[in-house]
XYZ file of C-alpha atoms in Angstrom:
506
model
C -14.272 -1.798 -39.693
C -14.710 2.142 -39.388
C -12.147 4.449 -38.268
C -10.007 5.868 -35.333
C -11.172 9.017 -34.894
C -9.847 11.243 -32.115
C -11.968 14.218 -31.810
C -12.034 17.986 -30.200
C -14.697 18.041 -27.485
C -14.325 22.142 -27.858
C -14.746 22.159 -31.181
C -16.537 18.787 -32.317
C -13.761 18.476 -35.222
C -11.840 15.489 -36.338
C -8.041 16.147 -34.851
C -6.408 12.938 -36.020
C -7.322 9.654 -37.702
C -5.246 6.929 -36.185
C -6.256 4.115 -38.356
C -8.847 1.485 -38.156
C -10.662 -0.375 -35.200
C -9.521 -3.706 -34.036
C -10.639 -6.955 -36.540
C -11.515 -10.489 -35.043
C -8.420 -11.302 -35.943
C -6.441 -8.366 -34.394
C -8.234 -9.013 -31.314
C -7.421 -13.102 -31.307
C -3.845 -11.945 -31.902
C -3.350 -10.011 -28.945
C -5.201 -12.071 -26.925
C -3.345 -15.063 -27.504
C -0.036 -12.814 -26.920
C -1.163 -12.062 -23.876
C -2.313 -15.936 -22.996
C 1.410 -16.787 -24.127
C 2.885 -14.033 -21.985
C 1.291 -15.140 -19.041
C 3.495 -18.116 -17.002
C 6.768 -15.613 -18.296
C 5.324 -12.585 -16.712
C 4.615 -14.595 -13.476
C 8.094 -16.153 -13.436
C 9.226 -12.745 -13.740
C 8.295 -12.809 -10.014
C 7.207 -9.859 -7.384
C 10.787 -8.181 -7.429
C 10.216 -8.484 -11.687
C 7.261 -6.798 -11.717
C 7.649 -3.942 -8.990
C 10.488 -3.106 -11.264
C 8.502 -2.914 -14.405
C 5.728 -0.846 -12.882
C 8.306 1.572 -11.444
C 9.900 1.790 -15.274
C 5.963 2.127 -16.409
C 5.887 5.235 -13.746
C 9.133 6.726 -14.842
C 8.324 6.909 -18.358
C 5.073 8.642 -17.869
C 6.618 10.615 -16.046
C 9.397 11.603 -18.580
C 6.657 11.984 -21.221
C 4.135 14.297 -19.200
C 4.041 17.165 -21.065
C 3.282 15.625 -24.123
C 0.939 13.053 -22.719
C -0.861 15.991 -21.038
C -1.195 18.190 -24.134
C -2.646 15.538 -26.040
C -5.200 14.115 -23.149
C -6.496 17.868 -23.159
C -7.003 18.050 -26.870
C -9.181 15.147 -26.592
C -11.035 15.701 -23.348
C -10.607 19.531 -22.174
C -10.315 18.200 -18.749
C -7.509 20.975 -18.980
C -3.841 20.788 -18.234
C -3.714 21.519 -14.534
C -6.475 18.304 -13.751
C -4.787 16.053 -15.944
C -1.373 16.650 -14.703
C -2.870 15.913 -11.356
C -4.193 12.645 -12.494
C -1.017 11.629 -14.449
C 0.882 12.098 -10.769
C -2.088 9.766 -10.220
C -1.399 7.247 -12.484
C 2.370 7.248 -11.649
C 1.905 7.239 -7.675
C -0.770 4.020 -8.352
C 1.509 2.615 -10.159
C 4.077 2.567 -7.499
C 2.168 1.683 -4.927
C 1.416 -1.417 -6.677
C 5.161 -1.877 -7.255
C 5.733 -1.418 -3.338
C 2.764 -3.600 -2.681
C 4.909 -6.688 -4.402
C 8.020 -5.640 -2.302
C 5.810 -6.548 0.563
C 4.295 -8.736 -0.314
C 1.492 -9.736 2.051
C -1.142 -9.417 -0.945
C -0.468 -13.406 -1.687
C -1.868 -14.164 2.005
C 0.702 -16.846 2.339
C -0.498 -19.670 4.849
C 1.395 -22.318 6.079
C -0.450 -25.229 8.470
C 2.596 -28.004 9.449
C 1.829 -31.301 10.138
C 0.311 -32.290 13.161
C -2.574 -34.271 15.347
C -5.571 -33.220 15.457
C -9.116 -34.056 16.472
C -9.229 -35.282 13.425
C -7.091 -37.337 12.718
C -3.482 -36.485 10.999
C -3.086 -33.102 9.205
C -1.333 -32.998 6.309
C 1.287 -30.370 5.464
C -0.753 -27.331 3.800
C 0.566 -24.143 1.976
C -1.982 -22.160 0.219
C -1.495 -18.880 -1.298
C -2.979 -16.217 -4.212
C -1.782 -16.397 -7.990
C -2.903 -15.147 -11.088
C -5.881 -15.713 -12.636
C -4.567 -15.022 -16.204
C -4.942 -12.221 -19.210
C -7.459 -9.454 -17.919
C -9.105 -7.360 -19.960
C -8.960 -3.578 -18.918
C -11.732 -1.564 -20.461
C -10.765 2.557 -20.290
C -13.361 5.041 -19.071
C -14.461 8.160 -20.659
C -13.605 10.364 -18.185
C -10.253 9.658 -16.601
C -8.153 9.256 -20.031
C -5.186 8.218 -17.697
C -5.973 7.272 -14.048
C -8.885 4.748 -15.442
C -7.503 4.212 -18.419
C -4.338 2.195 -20.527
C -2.224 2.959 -17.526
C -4.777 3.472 -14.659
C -5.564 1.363 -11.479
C -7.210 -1.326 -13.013
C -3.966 -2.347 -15.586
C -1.629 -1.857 -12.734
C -3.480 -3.713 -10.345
C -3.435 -6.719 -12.948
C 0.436 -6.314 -13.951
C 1.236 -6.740 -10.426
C -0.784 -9.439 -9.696
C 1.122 -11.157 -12.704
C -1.500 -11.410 -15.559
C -1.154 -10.159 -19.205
C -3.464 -7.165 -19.791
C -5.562 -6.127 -22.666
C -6.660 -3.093 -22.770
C -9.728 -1.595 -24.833
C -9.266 2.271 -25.645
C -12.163 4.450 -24.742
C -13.188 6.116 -28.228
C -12.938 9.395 -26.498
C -9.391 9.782 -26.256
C -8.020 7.281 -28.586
C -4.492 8.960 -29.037
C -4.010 9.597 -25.141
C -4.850 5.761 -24.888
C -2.239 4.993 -27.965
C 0.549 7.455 -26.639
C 0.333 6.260 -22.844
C 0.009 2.638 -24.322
C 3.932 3.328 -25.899
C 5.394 4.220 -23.109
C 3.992 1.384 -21.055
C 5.195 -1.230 -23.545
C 8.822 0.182 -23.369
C 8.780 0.145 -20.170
C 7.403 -3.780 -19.970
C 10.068 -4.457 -22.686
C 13.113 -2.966 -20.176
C 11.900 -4.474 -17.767
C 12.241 -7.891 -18.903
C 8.527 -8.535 -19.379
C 7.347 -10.905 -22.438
C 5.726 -9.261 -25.683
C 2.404 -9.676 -24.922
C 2.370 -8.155 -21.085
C -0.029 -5.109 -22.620
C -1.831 -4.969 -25.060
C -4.041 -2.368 -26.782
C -7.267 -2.691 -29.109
C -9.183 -0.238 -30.465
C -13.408 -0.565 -30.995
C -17.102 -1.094 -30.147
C -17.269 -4.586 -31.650
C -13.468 -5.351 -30.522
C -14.557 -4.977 -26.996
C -17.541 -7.358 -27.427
C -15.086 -9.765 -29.168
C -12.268 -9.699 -26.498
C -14.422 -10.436 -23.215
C -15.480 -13.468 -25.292
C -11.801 -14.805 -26.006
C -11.280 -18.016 -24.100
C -7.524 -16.870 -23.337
C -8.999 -13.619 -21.211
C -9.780 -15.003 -18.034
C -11.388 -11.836 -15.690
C -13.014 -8.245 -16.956
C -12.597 -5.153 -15.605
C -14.966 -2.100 -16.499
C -15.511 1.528 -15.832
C -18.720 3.285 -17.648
C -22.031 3.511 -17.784
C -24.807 1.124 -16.430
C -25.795 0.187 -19.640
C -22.425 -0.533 -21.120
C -21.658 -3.101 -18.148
C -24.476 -4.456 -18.433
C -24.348 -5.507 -22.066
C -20.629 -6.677 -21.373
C -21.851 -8.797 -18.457
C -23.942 -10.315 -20.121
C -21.709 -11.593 -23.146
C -19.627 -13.155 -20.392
C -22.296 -14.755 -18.631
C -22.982 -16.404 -21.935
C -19.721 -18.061 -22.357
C -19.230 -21.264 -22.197
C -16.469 -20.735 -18.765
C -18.266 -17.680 -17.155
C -15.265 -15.561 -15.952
C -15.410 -12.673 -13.036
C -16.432 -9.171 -14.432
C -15.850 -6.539 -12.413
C -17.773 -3.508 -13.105
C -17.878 -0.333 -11.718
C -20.833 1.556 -13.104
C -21.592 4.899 -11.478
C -24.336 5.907 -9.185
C -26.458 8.822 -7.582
C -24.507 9.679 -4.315
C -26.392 10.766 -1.301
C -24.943 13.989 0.646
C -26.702 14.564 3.634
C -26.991 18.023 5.032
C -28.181 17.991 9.198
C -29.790 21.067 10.580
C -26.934 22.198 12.702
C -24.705 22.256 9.342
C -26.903 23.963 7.411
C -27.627 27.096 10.385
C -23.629 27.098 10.359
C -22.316 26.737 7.522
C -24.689 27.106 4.893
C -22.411 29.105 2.395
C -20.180 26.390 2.644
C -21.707 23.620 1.998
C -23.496 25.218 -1.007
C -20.495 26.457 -2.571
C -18.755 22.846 -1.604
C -21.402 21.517 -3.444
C -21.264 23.587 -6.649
C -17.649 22.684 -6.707
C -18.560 19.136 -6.258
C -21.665 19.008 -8.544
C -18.719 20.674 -11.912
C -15.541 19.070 -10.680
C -14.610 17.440 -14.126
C -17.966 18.947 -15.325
C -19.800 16.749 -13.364
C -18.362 13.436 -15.083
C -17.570 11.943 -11.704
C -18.816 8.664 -10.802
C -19.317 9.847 -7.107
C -20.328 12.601 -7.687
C -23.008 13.622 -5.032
C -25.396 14.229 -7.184
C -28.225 14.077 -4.478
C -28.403 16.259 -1.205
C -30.557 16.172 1.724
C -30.922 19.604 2.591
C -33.019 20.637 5.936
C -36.299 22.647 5.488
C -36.743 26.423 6.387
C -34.648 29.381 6.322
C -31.246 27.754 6.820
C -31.527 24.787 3.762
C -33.041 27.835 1.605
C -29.716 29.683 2.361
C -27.928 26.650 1.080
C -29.752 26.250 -2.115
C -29.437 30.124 -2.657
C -25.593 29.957 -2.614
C -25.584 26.785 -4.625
C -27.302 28.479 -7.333
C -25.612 31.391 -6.903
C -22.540 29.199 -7.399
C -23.082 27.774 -10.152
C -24.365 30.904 -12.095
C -21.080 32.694 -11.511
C -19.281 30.054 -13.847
C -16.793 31.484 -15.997
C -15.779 28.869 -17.851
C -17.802 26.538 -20.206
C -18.066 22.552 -19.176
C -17.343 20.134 -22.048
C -17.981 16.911 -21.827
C -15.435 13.922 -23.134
C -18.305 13.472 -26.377
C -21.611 13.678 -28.129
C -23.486 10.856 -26.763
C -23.061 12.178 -23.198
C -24.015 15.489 -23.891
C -26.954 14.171 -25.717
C -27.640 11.771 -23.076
C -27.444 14.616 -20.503
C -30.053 17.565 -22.004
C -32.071 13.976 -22.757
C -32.312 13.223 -18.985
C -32.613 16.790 -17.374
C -35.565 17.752 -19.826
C -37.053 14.401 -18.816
C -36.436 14.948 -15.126
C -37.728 18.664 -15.061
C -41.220 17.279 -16.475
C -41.887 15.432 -13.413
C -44.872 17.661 -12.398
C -43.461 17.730 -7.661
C -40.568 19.311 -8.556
C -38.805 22.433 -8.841
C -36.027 23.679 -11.167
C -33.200 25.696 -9.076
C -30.197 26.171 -11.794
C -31.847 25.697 -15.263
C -29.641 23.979 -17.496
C -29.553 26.522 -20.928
C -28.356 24.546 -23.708
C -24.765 26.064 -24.759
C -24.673 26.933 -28.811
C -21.324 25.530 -31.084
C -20.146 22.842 -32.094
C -18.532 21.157 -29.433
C -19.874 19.364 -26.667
C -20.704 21.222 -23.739
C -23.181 21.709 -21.014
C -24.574 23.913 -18.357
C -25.435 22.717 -14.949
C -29.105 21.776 -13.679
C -30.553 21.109 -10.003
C -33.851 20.364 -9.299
C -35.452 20.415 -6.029
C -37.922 18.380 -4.858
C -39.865 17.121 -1.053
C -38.953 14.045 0.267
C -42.440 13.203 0.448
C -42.707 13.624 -3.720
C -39.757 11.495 -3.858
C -39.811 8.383 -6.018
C -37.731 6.001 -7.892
C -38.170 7.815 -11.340
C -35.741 10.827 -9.991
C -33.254 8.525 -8.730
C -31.405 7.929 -11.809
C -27.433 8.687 -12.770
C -27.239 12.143 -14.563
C -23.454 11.822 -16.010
C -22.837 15.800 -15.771
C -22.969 18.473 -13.884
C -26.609 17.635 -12.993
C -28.295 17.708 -9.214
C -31.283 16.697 -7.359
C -32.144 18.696 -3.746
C -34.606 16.440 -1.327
C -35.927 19.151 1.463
C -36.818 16.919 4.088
C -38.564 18.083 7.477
C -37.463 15.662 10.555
C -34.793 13.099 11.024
C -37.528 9.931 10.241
C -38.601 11.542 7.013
C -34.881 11.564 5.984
C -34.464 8.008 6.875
C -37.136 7.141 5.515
C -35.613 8.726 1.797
C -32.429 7.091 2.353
C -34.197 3.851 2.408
C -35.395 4.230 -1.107
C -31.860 4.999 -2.444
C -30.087 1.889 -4.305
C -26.636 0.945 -3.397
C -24.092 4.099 -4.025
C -20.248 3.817 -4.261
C -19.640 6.642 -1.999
C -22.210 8.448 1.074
C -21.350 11.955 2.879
C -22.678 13.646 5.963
C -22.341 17.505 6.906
C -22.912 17.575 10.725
C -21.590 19.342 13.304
C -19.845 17.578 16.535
C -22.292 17.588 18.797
C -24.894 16.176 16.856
C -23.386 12.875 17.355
C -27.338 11.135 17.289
C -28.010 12.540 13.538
C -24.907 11.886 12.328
C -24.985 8.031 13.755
C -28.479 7.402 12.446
C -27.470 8.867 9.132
C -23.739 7.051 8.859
C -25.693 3.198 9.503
C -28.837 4.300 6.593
C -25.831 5.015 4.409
C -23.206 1.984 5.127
C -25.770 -0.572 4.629
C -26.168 1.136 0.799
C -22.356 2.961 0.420
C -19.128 1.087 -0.519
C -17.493 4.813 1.276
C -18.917 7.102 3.757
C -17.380 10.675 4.277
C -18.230 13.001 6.851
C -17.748 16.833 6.682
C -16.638 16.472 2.943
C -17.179 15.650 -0.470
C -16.541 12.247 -2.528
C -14.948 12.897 -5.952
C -11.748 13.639 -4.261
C -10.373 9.993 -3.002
C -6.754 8.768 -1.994
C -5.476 5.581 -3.216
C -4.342 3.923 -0.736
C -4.337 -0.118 1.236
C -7.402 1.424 2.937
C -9.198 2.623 -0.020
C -13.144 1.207 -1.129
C -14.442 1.961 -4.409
C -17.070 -0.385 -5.127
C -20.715 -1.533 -3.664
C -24.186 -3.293 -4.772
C -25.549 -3.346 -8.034
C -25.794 -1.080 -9.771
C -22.806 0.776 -8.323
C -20.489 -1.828 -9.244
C -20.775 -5.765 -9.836
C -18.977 -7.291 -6.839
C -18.381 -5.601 -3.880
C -14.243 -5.526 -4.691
C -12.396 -2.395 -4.627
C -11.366 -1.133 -8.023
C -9.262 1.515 -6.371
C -6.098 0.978 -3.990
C -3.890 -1.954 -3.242
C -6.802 -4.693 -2.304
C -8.150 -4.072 -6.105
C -5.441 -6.320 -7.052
C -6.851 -9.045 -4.978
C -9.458 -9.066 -8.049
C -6.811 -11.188 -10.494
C -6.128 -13.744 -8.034
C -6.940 -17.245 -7.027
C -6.195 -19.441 -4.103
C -4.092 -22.834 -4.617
C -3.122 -24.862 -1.698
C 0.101 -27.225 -1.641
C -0.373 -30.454 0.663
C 2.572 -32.208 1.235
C 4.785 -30.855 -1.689
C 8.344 -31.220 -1.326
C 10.354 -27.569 -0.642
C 12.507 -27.523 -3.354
C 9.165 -27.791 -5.340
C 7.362 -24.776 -3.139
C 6.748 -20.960 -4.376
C 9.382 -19.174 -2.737
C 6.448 -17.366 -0.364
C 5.847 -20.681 1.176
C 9.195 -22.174 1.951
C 10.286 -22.815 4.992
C 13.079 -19.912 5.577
C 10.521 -17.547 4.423
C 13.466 -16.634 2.006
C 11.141 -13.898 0.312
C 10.860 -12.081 3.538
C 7.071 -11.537 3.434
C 4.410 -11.599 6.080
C 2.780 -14.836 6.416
C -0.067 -16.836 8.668
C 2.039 -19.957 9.772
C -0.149 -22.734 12.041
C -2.550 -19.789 12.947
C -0.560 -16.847 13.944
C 0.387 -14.207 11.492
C 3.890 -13.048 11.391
C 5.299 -10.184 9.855
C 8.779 -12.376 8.062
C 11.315 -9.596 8.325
C-alpha cells in the first residue's frame, strides 16, 4: 500500500502524510458497513434524512474557514472560489433535504381497482426506492461541490442509500476533514454507522466498484478514468448502473451580428471562461465558432489580448494534468492547418502550473484529431464563412454536456438553426452566455452522450437523485402493510398520480 500524500500544487511539496491507502480489507469493511446501514437509513424515512442533510449543511458551514484554508493548500483554487463552492455544497445539500419534504421525487402512483377492457384491474401502488450503497468517486477539481460532500453523495443520502466515497488524491485532507463533519452530522442525526464512508486509493477504487454490497457508481474525471471503471463493472458478475460524467469540448458559437456588436465582449467573456478555475472546467467552452473578416478578427484580438494581461499564475490540482496538458497543446500545435493565437510558455518552479493556449483553425481544416478535451486553460477558434459551413462543423462535434450561442435578437433564423445542431449533441444549451457557471436547481441538466457522460441522467440538481432509485409496484397489498407515500389518506402529504390524474396531496 503506498502513502497519503497531500501535496502543494504551488509549490509541488509534500504538506501532510495522512497515512496509508485503503487495503482489500479496509475497503470490504466499509462496504459491508454501508450494505448493513442500508434498510436503517431508509427506515430513517424522508423527514430522517432531510434532517441529516440539513445537520451535514450546518456543520460545513460552522467549519468553513478551516475547510476553506485547507482545500486551498491543496488545490490553489483560492479562498474566495472555494468559499463560493462550499455555499455550494451546503445550498445542494439542502435542496436535497427540501426535495424529501416534498416529496414528489418517489413518483407515487396509485391505480384502484376497477373494470376494464381487460378484464379486472387489480389494486396497484408503485413507487421509487433505493437502489442500495453507492459509490461516490471525488473529482479533481471541485474538492467540495464534486467531492465527499458534493451533489453526487447528497443526491444518494437522500434517496436513502449508504455512500462510499473514494477521495480524489488531489486533496486528500479536504476529502478527510469534510468527510468528519459529515459523519457527525449522520451520527446526530440518527443515521446508522455506515451511512458514509471514506476510502482512500488507486487500487481501492478499482476494488470498491467491484464489491457485491455497492449496488450503483457515480464518477466525475477524465474519459479515460471512466472508462477503465466502466469497464470493471461491466465485468461483474451483477452489472450495476455507472454513471459517469466525463468532460467534453463545448461548442460556443459566435453569429455575425454578435461579433460586429459586441466583439470585446465576447472575447474577454471568453478569456474569463477559457481560465475560470484555470481552465479545469468540464464545460468549459473550449471551442468557438467565430465569424470570418474584420469583426471575428476583433474577437480573437481581445481574446488574446485577454489572456496576455494575466496577473496571476494558473495551477492546476497536480502533476499528471499539467503534464497531460503541455502533452496535448504541443501535440495539437503540430497539426500543420492551424494557427497558434495565445502560445502556451511553459511556467518554471516547482509547482504545477500552466499558461493558456488557443489555436485557430478554418472550418474547412477541421477534423476529428483537434476535437479532443484539453483539461486547462486550453482553446480551439473554428473561423467559419456562412451559416452551412458552420452547420456543417457542428455536425462533426461528439455529444457535449453543455452548447452556447452569442446572437443578437433579431437574428432569430441563426440562432434557431444553431440551438437544434446543438440540442441534438448538448445535455444544456445557453444563449448570450457562458457554461461553467450553472445553478442547481429541479430544472438543472448536466449530462449527455458518450463521451460526455454515460447515461443521459443529470448529475447536477434534484432529478440526479432519481439515479439511486428503482421502481416497485404493490398489487393488492393490504394498507397497514403500504409505504406511507401510498396509503390511502396520503398521510405523508406528497404529490401523487392516483387512477391517472396527478394531484398535488396538500
Amino acid at each position: 500500500m503506498s502513502a497519503v500524500v497531500s501535496l502543494d500544487p504551488r509549490t509541488g511539496a509534500v504538506r501532510q502524510l495522512l497515512g496509508e491507502e485503503a487495503s482489500p480489507n479496509d475497503v470490504s469493511a466499509t462496504a459491508g458497513a454501508a450494505a448493513a446501514a442500508a434498510p436503517e437509513l431508509q427506515r430513517l424515512g424522508r423527514t430522517g434524512r432531510a434532517s441529516m442533510l440539513r445537520l451535514m449543511a450546518e456543520g460545513l458551514e460552522a467549519d468553513a474557514a478551516g475547510i476553506v484554508e485547507v482545500a486551498d493548500a491543496e488545490t490553489a483554487l483560492g479562498a474566495p472560489r472555494l468559499r463560493g463552492e462550499l455555499g455550494r455544497t451546503t445550498y445542494q445539500l439542502r435542496l436535497f433535504a427540501d426535495a424529501l419534504d416534498e416529496g414528489s421525487y418517489v413518483e407515487a402512483t396509485i391505480e384502484h381497482p376497477r373494470e376494464t377492457a381487460l378484464g379486472p384491474q387489480p389494486d396497484l401502488r408503485r413507487m421509487l426506492v433505493p437502489l442500495g450503497p453507492v459509490a461516490v468517486f471525488g473529482s479533481s477539481n471541485f474538492p467540495l461541490a464534486f467531492s465527499v460532500g458534493g451533489g453526487d453523495t447528497a443526491s444518494a443520502l437522500a434517496a436513502g442509500c449508504p455512500v462510499v466515497v473514494k477521495a480524489h488524491p488531489s486533496h486528500p485532507a479536504t476529502s478527510e476533514r469534510t468527510y468528519a463533519v459529515l459523519a457527525k452530522a449522520a451520527s446526530a442525526a440518527g443515521a446508522p454507522d455506515g451511512a458514509i464512508g471514506l476510502v482512500h486509493g488507486h487500487h481501492a477504487g478499482a476494488i470498491l466498484v467491484q464489491r457485491g454490497e455497492i449496488t450503483a457508481v457515480a464518477f466525475t474525471g477524465s474519459q479515460r478514468g471512466g472508462r477503465a471503471l466502466l469497464d470493471l463493472v461491466n465485468a461483474r458478475p451483477d452489472p450495476i448502473p455507472f454513471y459517469g460524467e466525463l468532460g467534453s469540448v463545448n461548442p460556443l458559437v459566435v453569429s455575425p451580428g454578435a461579433a460586429r456588436t459586441r466583439a470585446a465582449g465576447i472575447g474577454t467573456g471568453l478569456a474569463q471562461a477559457l481560465t475560470q478555475g484555470a481552465g479545469q472546467f468540464c464545460t468549459k467552452p473550449g471551442l468557438a465558432f467565430v465569424p470570418d473578416g474584420e469583426d471575428g478578427d476583433r474577437l480573437c484580438a481581445e481574446l488574446a489580448h485577454r489572456l496576455s494581461e494575466l496577473a496571476e499564475p494558473l495551477v492546476v490540482a497536480n502533476q499528471g494534468i499539467r503534464d497531460a496538458y503541455f502533452d496535448q497543446v504541443a501535440a495539437l500545435s503540430r497539426h500543420h492547418d492551424v494557427a497558434c493565437l495565445v502560445d502556451a510558455v511553459r511556467p518554471g518552479g516547482a509547482g504545477f502550473a500552466v499558461a493558456p493556449h488557443v489555436l485557430s483553425v478554418g472550418t474547412t481544416q477541421l477534423d476529428q484529431s483537434l476535437l479532443e478535451e484539453v483539461f486547462g486553460p486550453y482553446g480551439l477558434i473554428v473561423r467559419y464563412g456562412t451559416e452551412d459551413d458552420l452547420l456543417a462543423a457542428l455536425r462533426l462535434l461528439e455529444p457535449a454536456l453543455a452548447g452556447a450561442v452569442h446572437s443578437e435578437a433579431d437574428e432569430v433564423e441563426f440562432t434557431r438553426a444553431a440551438f437544434t445542431a446543438l440540442a441534438e449533441r448538448a445535455g444544456r444549451i445557453l444563449w448570450n452566455s457562458y457554461p461553467p457557471g450553472m445553478a442547481v436547481t429541479w430544472a438543472t441538466q448536466h449530462g449527455a452522450g458518450w463521451p460526455a457522460a454515460t447515461a443521459p441522467h443529470t448529475s447536477v440538481g434534484v432529478t440526479a437523485v432519481r439515479r439511486f432509485l428503482r421502481p416497485v409496484c404493490w398489487q393488492d397489498v393490504p394498507p397497514e402493510l403500504l409505504p406511507e407515500e401510498l396509503r390511502e389518506d396520503n398521510v405523508a402529504g406528497i404529490p401523487r398520480r392516483v387512477d391517472g390524474k396527478l394531484s398535488v396531496g396538500y
